[in-house]
Amino acid sequence: MATSRFLRYVESRKNLTGGAAGLAGLALTFTGLAGAYWPVVVAGLYGAGALLAPPERPDAPPFTDPSEQLDELRGDFEQLMAYLGEVDLPPAAAGRLAELTETLAALLEPGWVTDALAVDPEAVHTLSRAVRQDIPESVDTFVRTRWWTRLQPGTEPPERHLERQLTVLHDEAHALATALREAESRRQETHTRYLEDRGKH
């Protein structure tokens, strides 16, 4: 650890700049300008150079590109659909879930839609949360709660909570799709104005 730290300092900007300043001090020594205090001059110039050197800039962490995140998310969505295909849901919840997954599938379809998503990290996060957390948790909780309800009848039917949860998630996905559509509409209107203004000149 100490050796690697030493090697990093040897290659650092501070050491290289200080070394260059120290060499300038040696040059002054050889010309006789530093006099008898040449060690102090060399050390002082080295220290000044090290202090004036720009700080080291660590490399930014290589986070996954949004488009790569969407590629991974498509694979997770396929796994989610396979899981949902094995779950027996009441008709109302199944219908709401079908609407939700249809919207998510459209948003994850490769092409211009995902190109628009890739520049909106918050949208990617919303989709990722729905696919990887919200939907599987809602369905799994329903399955487990339904089993207990059969043992203790008379409690509130768990499918009501599932339907409400899926409705909220569907509204989120629909709002995301609407925002993307409105962004494209604004882009089209902007281009129209640009062409009209260009034609006036």
PDB file of C-alpha atoms in Angstrom:
ATOM      1  CA  MET A   1       0.000   0.000   0.000  1.00  0.00           C
ATOM      2  CA  ALA A   2       2.782   2.442   0.981  1.00  0.00           C
ATOM      3  CA  THR A   3       4.740   1.533  -2.158  1.00  0.00           C
ATOM      4  CA  SER A   4       1.795   2.166  -4.481  1.00  0.00           C
ATOM      5  CA  ARG A   5       1.079   5.465  -2.716  1.00  0.00           C
ATOM      6  CA  PHE A   6       4.726   6.457  -3.193  1.00  0.00           C
ATOM      7  CA  LEU A   7       4.633   5.518  -6.881  1.00  0.00           C
ATOM      8  CA  ARG A   8       1.438   7.523  -7.377  1.00  0.00           C
ATOM      9  CA  TYR A   9       3.141  10.557  -5.837  1.00  0.00           C
ATOM     10  CA  VAL A  10       6.228  10.104  -8.006  1.00  0.00           C
ATOM     11  CA  GLU A  11       4.009  10.245 -11.102  1.00  0.00           C
ATOM     12  CA  SER A  12       1.798  13.040  -9.724  1.00  0.00           C
ATOM     13  CA  ARG A  13       1.576  16.563 -11.113  1.00  0.00           C
ATOM     14  CA  LYS A  14       2.793  17.965  -7.800  1.00  0.00           C
ATOM     15  CA  ASN A  15       6.034  15.979  -7.919  1.00  0.00           C
ATOM     16  CA  LEU A  16       6.634  16.635 -11.615  1.00  0.00           C
ATOM     17  CA  THR A  17       6.014  20.366 -11.257  1.00  0.00           C
ATOM     18  CA  GLY A  18       8.094  20.523  -8.079  1.00  0.00           C
ATOM     19  CA  GLY A  19      10.879  18.576  -9.787  1.00  0.00           C
ATOM     20  CA  ALA A  20      10.896  21.012 -12.707  1.00  0.00           C
ATOM     21  CA  ALA A  21      11.119  23.941 -10.289  1.00  0.00           C
ATOM     22  CA  GLY A  22      13.886  22.172  -8.366  1.00  0.00           C
ATOM     23  CA  LEU A  23      15.860  21.728 -11.602  1.00  0.00           C
ATOM     24  CA  ALA A  24      15.515  25.444 -12.169  1.00  0.00           C
ATOM     25  CA  GLY A  25      17.019  25.910  -8.697  1.00  0.00           C
ATOM     26  CA  LEU A  26      19.934  23.671  -9.664  1.00  0.00           C
ATOM     27  CA  ALA A  27      20.444  25.751 -12.784  1.00  0.00           C
ATOM     28  CA  LEU A  28      20.633  28.843 -10.601  1.00  0.00           C
ATOM     29  CA  THR A  29      23.193  27.021  -8.445  1.00  0.00           C
ATOM     30  CA  PHE A  30      25.411  26.203 -11.417  1.00  0.00           C
ATOM     31  CA  THR A  31      25.306  29.808 -12.577  1.00  0.00           C
ATOM     32  CA  GLY A  32      26.336  30.924  -9.104  1.00  0.00           C
ATOM     33  CA  LEU A  33      23.153  32.877  -8.375  1.00  0.00           C
ATOM     34  CA  ALA A  34      22.017  30.633  -5.503  1.00  0.00           C
ATOM     35  CA  GLY A  35      25.245  30.996  -3.578  1.00  0.00           C
ATOM     36  CA  ALA A  36      25.917  29.008  -0.415  1.00  0.00           C
ATOM     37  CA  TYR A  37      22.210  28.596   0.263  1.00  0.00           C
ATOM     38  CA  TRP A  38      21.588  26.554  -2.884  1.00  0.00           C
ATOM     39  CA  PRO A  39      20.014  23.582  -0.973  1.00  0.00           C
ATOM     40  CA  VAL A  40      17.432  25.925   0.543  1.00  0.00           C
ATOM     41  CA  VAL A  41      16.783  27.505  -2.864  1.00  0.00           C
ATOM     42  CA  VAL A  42      16.315  24.120  -4.575  1.00  0.00           C
ATOM     43  CA  ALA A  43      14.061  22.784  -1.812  1.00  0.00           C
ATOM     44  CA  GLY A  44      12.067  26.018  -1.718  1.00  0.00           C
ATOM     45  CA  LEU A  45      11.521  26.017  -5.466  1.00  0.00           C
ATOM     46  CA  TYR A  46      10.511  22.347  -5.368  1.00  0.00           C
ATOM     47  CA  GLY A  47       7.996  23.054  -2.588  1.00  0.00           C
ATOM     48  CA  ALA A  48       6.618  26.102  -4.395  1.00  0.00           C
ATOM     49  CA  GLY A  49       6.236  24.125  -7.593  1.00  0.00           C
ATOM     50  CA  ALA A  50       4.459  21.295  -5.782  1.00  0.00           C
ATOM     51  CA  LEU A  51       2.060  23.776  -4.159  1.00  0.00           C
ATOM     52  CA  LEU A  52       1.314  25.567  -7.422  1.00  0.00           C
ATOM     53  CA  ALA A  53       0.684  22.371  -9.385  1.00  0.00           C
ATOM     54  CA  PRO A  54      -2.963  21.744 -10.292  1.00  0.00           C
ATOM     55  CA  PRO A  55      -4.584  19.063  -8.113  1.00  0.00           C
ATOM     56  CA  GLU A  56      -4.910  15.543  -9.384  1.00  0.00           C
ATOM     57  CA  ARG A  57      -8.258  14.861 -11.025  1.00  0.00           C
ATOM     58  CA  PRO A  58      -9.496  11.343 -10.440  1.00  0.00           C
ATOM     59  CA  ASP A  59     -11.214   9.610 -13.335  1.00  0.00           C
ATOM     60  CA  ALA A  60     -14.989   9.713 -13.194  1.00  0.00           C
ATOM     61  CA  PRO A  61     -16.530   6.305 -12.462  1.00  0.00           C
ATOM     62  CA  PRO A  62     -17.651   4.512 -15.646  1.00  0.00           C
ATOM     63  CA  PHE A  63     -21.382   4.423 -14.988  1.00  0.00           C
ATOM     64  CA  THR A  64     -23.607   2.519 -17.370  1.00  0.00           C
ATOM     65  CA  ASP A  65     -24.845   4.536 -20.327  1.00  0.00           C
ATOM     66  CA  PRO A  66     -28.646   5.100 -20.296  1.00  0.00           C
ATOM     67  CA  SER A  67     -29.030   3.218 -23.586  1.00  0.00           C
ATOM     68  CA  GLU A  68     -27.159   0.256 -22.071  1.00  0.00           C
ATOM     69  CA  GLN A  69     -29.414   0.477 -19.015  1.00  0.00           C
ATOM     70  CA  LEU A  70     -32.436   0.193 -21.298  1.00  0.00           C
ATOM     71  CA  ASP A  71     -30.935  -2.873 -22.998  1.00  0.00           C
ATOM     72  CA  GLU A  72     -30.537  -4.535 -19.594  1.00  0.00           C
ATOM     73  CA  LEU A  73     -34.036  -3.424 -18.621  1.00  0.00           C
ATOM     74  CA  ARG A  74     -35.530  -5.128 -21.685  1.00  0.00           C
ATOM     75  CA  GLY A  75     -33.994  -8.395 -20.544  1.00  0.00           C
ATOM     76  CA  ASP A  76     -35.414  -7.900 -17.056  1.00  0.00           C
ATOM     77  CA  PHE A  77     -38.823  -7.083 -18.559  1.00  0.00           C
ATOM     78  CA  GLU A  78     -38.777 -10.394 -20.444  1.00  0.00           C
ATOM     79  CA  GLN A  79     -38.053 -12.199 -17.171  1.00  0.00           C
ATOM     80  CA  LEU A  80     -40.886 -10.301 -15.511  1.00  0.00           C
ATOM     81  CA  MET A  81     -43.324 -11.306 -18.254  1.00  0.00           C
ATOM     82  CA  ALA A  82     -42.288 -14.943 -17.886  1.00  0.00           C
ATOM     83  CA  TYR A  83     -42.939 -14.708 -14.144  1.00  0.00           C
ATOM     84  CA  LEU A  84     -46.317 -13.023 -14.615  1.00  0.00           C
ATOM     85  CA  GLY A  85     -47.333 -15.746 -17.065  1.00  0.00           C
ATOM     86  CA  GLU A  86     -47.143 -18.275 -14.236  1.00  0.00           C
ATOM     87  CA  VAL A  87     -49.297 -16.280 -11.792  1.00  0.00           C
ATOM     88  CA  ASP A  88     -53.071 -16.776 -11.609  1.00  0.00           C
ATOM     89  CA  LEU A  89     -54.713 -13.365 -11.173  1.00  0.00           C
ATOM     90  CA  PRO A  90     -58.381 -12.338 -10.903  1.00  0.00           C
ATOM     91  CA  PRO A  91     -59.856 -11.050 -14.213  1.00  0.00           C
ATOM     92  CA  ALA A  92     -59.964  -7.367 -13.185  1.00  0.00           C
ATOM     93  CA  ALA A  93     -56.364  -7.341 -11.943  1.00  0.00           C
ATOM     94  CA  ALA A  94     -55.211  -9.376 -14.935  1.00  0.00           C
ATOM     95  CA  GLY A  95     -56.805  -6.852 -17.288  1.00  0.00           C
ATOM     96  CA  ARG A  96     -55.210  -3.902 -15.524  1.00  0.00           C
ATOM     97  CA  LEU A  97     -51.852  -5.694 -15.540  1.00  0.00           C
ATOM     98  CA  ALA A  98     -52.160  -6.395 -19.271  1.00  0.00           C
ATOM     99  CA  GLU A  99     -52.734  -2.688 -19.945  1.00  0.00           C
ATOM    100  CA  LEU A 100     -49.714  -1.788 -17.818  1.00  0.00           C
ATOM    101  CA  THR A 101     -47.333  -4.278 -19.402  1.00  0.00           C
ATOM    102  CA  GLU A 102     -48.522  -3.288 -22.883  1.00  0.00           C
ATOM    103  CA  THR A 103     -47.592   0.333 -22.146  1.00  0.00           C
ATOM    104  CA  LEU A 104     -44.220  -0.697 -20.703  1.00  0.00           C
ATOM    105  CA  ALA A 105     -43.493  -2.912 -23.717  1.00  0.00           C
ATOM    106  CA  ALA A 106     -44.198   0.020 -26.040  1.00  0.00           C
ATOM    107  CA  LEU A 107     -41.900   2.290 -24.036  1.00  0.00           C
ATOM    108  CA  LEU A 108     -39.114  -0.297 -24.102  1.00  0.00           C
ATOM    109  CA  GLU A 109     -39.452  -1.009 -27.826  1.00  0.00           C
ATOM    110  CA  PRO A 110     -36.075  -0.341 -29.518  1.00  0.00           C
ATOM    111  CA  GLY A 111     -36.128   2.709 -31.741  1.00  0.00           C
ATOM    112  CA  TRP A 112     -36.907   6.399 -31.416  1.00  0.00           C
ATOM    113  CA  VAL A 113     -38.915   5.920 -28.192  1.00  0.00           C
ATOM    114  CA  THR A 114     -35.955   4.527 -26.289  1.00  0.00           C
ATOM    115  CA  ASP A 115     -33.732   7.154 -27.927  1.00  0.00           C
ATOM    116  CA  ALA A 116     -35.956   9.765 -26.291  1.00  0.00           C
ATOM    117  CA  LEU A 117     -35.896   7.856 -23.007  1.00  0.00           C
ATOM    118  CA  ALA A 118     -32.113   7.602 -23.030  1.00  0.00           C
ATOM    119  CA  VAL A 119     -31.761  11.374 -22.558  1.00  0.00           C
ATOM    120  CA  ASP A 120     -34.107  11.367 -19.558  1.00  0.00           C
ATOM    121  CA  PRO A 121     -32.488   9.557 -16.593  1.00  0.00           C
ATOM    122  CA  GLU A 122     -35.577  10.116 -14.439  1.00  0.00           C
ATOM    123  CA  ALA A 123     -37.757   8.349 -17.009  1.00  0.00           C
ATOM    124  CA  VAL A 124     -35.323   5.435 -17.150  1.00  0.00           C
ATOM    125  CA  HIS A 125     -35.424   5.256 -13.353  1.00  0.00           C
ATOM    126  CA  THR A 126     -39.239   5.227 -13.353  1.00  0.00           C
ATOM    127  CA  LEU A 127     -39.339   2.355 -15.848  1.00  0.00           C
ATOM    128  CA  SER A 128     -36.632   0.437 -14.020  1.00  0.00           C
ATOM    129  CA  ARG A 129     -38.427   0.779 -10.696  1.00  0.00           C
ATOM    130  CA  ALA A 130     -41.710  -0.408 -12.190  1.00  0.00           C
ATOM    131  CA  VAL A 131     -40.178  -3.468 -13.870  1.00  0.00           C
ATOM    132  CA  ARG A 132     -37.669  -4.516 -11.238  1.00  0.00           C
ATOM    133  CA  GLN A 133     -39.474  -3.584  -8.045  1.00  0.00           C
ATOM    134  CA  ASP A 134     -43.042  -2.309  -8.104  1.00  0.00           C
ATOM    135  CA  ILE A 135     -44.797  -4.857 -10.332  1.00  0.00           C
ATOM    136  CA  PRO A 136     -43.119  -8.015  -8.988  1.00  0.00           C
ATOM    137  CA  GLU A 137     -43.573  -6.847  -5.398  1.00  0.00           C
ATOM    138  CA  SER A 138     -47.258  -6.028  -5.948  1.00  0.00           C
ATOM    139  CA  VAL A 139     -47.984  -9.399  -7.550  1.00  0.00           C
ATOM    140  CA  ASP A 140     -45.923 -11.420  -5.088  1.00  0.00           C
ATOM    141  CA  THR A 141     -47.532  -9.688  -2.114  1.00  0.00           C
ATOM    142  CA  PHE A 142     -50.961 -10.442  -3.577  1.00  0.00           C
ATOM    143  CA  VAL A 143     -50.121 -14.129  -4.022  1.00  0.00           C
ATOM    144  CA  ARG A 144     -48.889 -14.467  -0.439  1.00  0.00           C
ATOM    145  CA  THR A 145     -51.758 -12.459   1.058  1.00  0.00           C
ATOM    146  CA  ARG A 146     -54.342 -14.415  -0.918  1.00  0.00           C
ATOM    147  CA  TRP A 147     -53.068 -17.651   0.652  1.00  0.00           C
ATOM    148  CA  TRP A 148     -53.556 -16.234   4.150  1.00  0.00           C
ATOM    149  CA  THR A 149     -56.981 -14.885   3.233  1.00  0.00           C
ATOM    150  CA  ARG A 150     -58.127 -18.393   2.359  1.00  0.00           C
ATOM    151  CA  LEU A 151     -57.213 -19.457   5.874  1.00  0.00           C
ATOM    152  CA  GLN A 152     -58.912 -16.430   7.417  1.00  0.00           C
ATOM    153  CA  PRO A 153     -61.953 -15.518   5.298  1.00  0.00           C
ATOM    154  CA  GLY A 154     -63.827 -12.306   5.953  1.00  0.00           C
ATOM    155  CA  THR A 155     -60.854  -9.949   5.586  1.00  0.00           C
ATOM    156  CA  GLU A 156     -60.545  -7.405   2.800  1.00  0.00           C
ATOM    157  CA  PRO A 157     -59.941  -9.156  -0.551  1.00  0.00           C
ATOM    158  CA  PRO A 158     -56.253  -8.734  -1.514  1.00  0.00           C
ATOM    159  CA  GLU A 159     -57.170  -8.278  -5.183  1.00  0.00           C
ATOM    160  CA  ARG A 160     -58.569  -4.830  -4.349  1.00  0.00           C
ATOM    161  CA  HIS A 161     -55.140  -3.665  -3.196  1.00  0.00           C
ATOM    162  CA  LEU A 162     -53.538  -5.245  -6.241  1.00  0.00           C
ATOM    163  CA  GLU A 163     -55.944  -3.472  -8.591  1.00  0.00           C
ATOM    164  CA  ARG A 164     -55.264  -0.137  -6.865  1.00  0.00           C
ATOM    165  CA  GLN A 165     -51.502  -0.672  -7.054  1.00  0.00           C
ATOM    166  CA  LEU A 166     -51.627  -1.624 -10.728  1.00  0.00           C
ATOM    167  CA  THR A 167     -53.816   1.408 -11.436  1.00  0.00           C
ATOM    168  CA  VAL A 168     -51.232   3.726  -9.874  1.00  0.00           C
ATOM    169  CA  LEU A 169     -48.422   2.072 -11.850  1.00  0.00           C
ATOM    170  CA  HIS A 170     -50.430   2.270 -15.063  1.00  0.00           C
ATOM    171  CA  ASP A 171     -51.065   5.977 -14.469  1.00  0.00           C
ATOM    172  CA  GLU A 172     -47.306   6.514 -13.955  1.00  0.00           C
ATOM    173  CA  ALA A 173     -46.452   4.699 -17.189  1.00  0.00           C
ATOM    174  CA  HIS A 174     -49.186   6.542 -19.076  1.00  0.00           C
ATOM    175  CA  ALA A 175     -47.930   9.895 -17.741  1.00  0.00           C
ATOM    176  CA  LEU A 176     -44.411   8.995 -18.890  1.00  0.00           C
ATOM    177  CA  ALA A 177     -45.674   8.126 -22.377  1.00  0.00           C
ATOM    178  CA  THR A 178     -47.650  11.375 -22.476  1.00  0.00           C
ATOM    179  CA  ALA A 179     -44.586  13.407 -21.489  1.00  0.00           C
ATOM    180  CA  LEU A 180     -42.550  11.812 -24.272  1.00  0.00           C
ATOM    181  CA  ARG A 181     -45.304  12.481 -26.803  1.00  0.00           C
ATOM    182  CA  GLU A 182     -45.564  16.124 -25.716  1.00  0.00           C
ATOM    183  CA  ALA A 183     -41.783  16.519 -25.974  1.00  0.00           C
ATOM    184  CA  GLU A 184     -41.903  15.244 -29.556  1.00  0.00           C
ATOM    185  CA  SER A 185     -44.807  17.569 -30.305  1.00  0.00           C
ATOM    186  CA  ARG A 186     -42.844  20.554 -28.998  1.00  0.00           C
ATOM    187  CA  ARG A 187     -39.889  19.483 -31.099  1.00  0.00           C
ATOM    188  CA  GLN A 188     -42.099  19.335 -34.188  1.00  0.00           C
ATOM    189  CA  GLU A 189     -43.601  22.767 -33.454  1.00  0.00           C
ATOM    190  CA  THR A 190     -40.135  24.229 -32.941  1.00  0.00           C
ATOM    191  CA  HIS A 191     -38.996  22.870 -36.293  1.00  0.00           C
ATOM    192  CA  THR A 192     -42.117  24.278 -37.970  1.00  0.00           C
ATOM    193  CA  ARG A 193     -41.434  27.745 -36.544  1.00  0.00           C
ATOM    194  CA  TYR A 194     -37.804  27.510 -37.631  1.00  0.00           C
ATOM    195  CA  LEU A 195     -38.790  26.659 -41.208  1.00  0.00           C
ATOM    196  CA  GLU A 196     -41.423  29.403 -41.310  1.00  0.00           C
ATOM    197  CA  ASP A 197     -39.010  32.004 -39.921  1.00  0.00           C
ATOM    198  CA  ARG A 198     -36.327  30.919 -42.376  1.00  0.00           C
ATOM    199  CA  GLY A 199     -38.752  31.349 -45.253  1.00  0.00           C
ATOM    200  CA  LYS A 200     -39.380  34.978 -44.272  1.00  0.00           C
ATOM    201  CA  HIS A 201     -35.747  35.975 -44.806  1.00  0.00           C
TER     202      HIS A 201
END
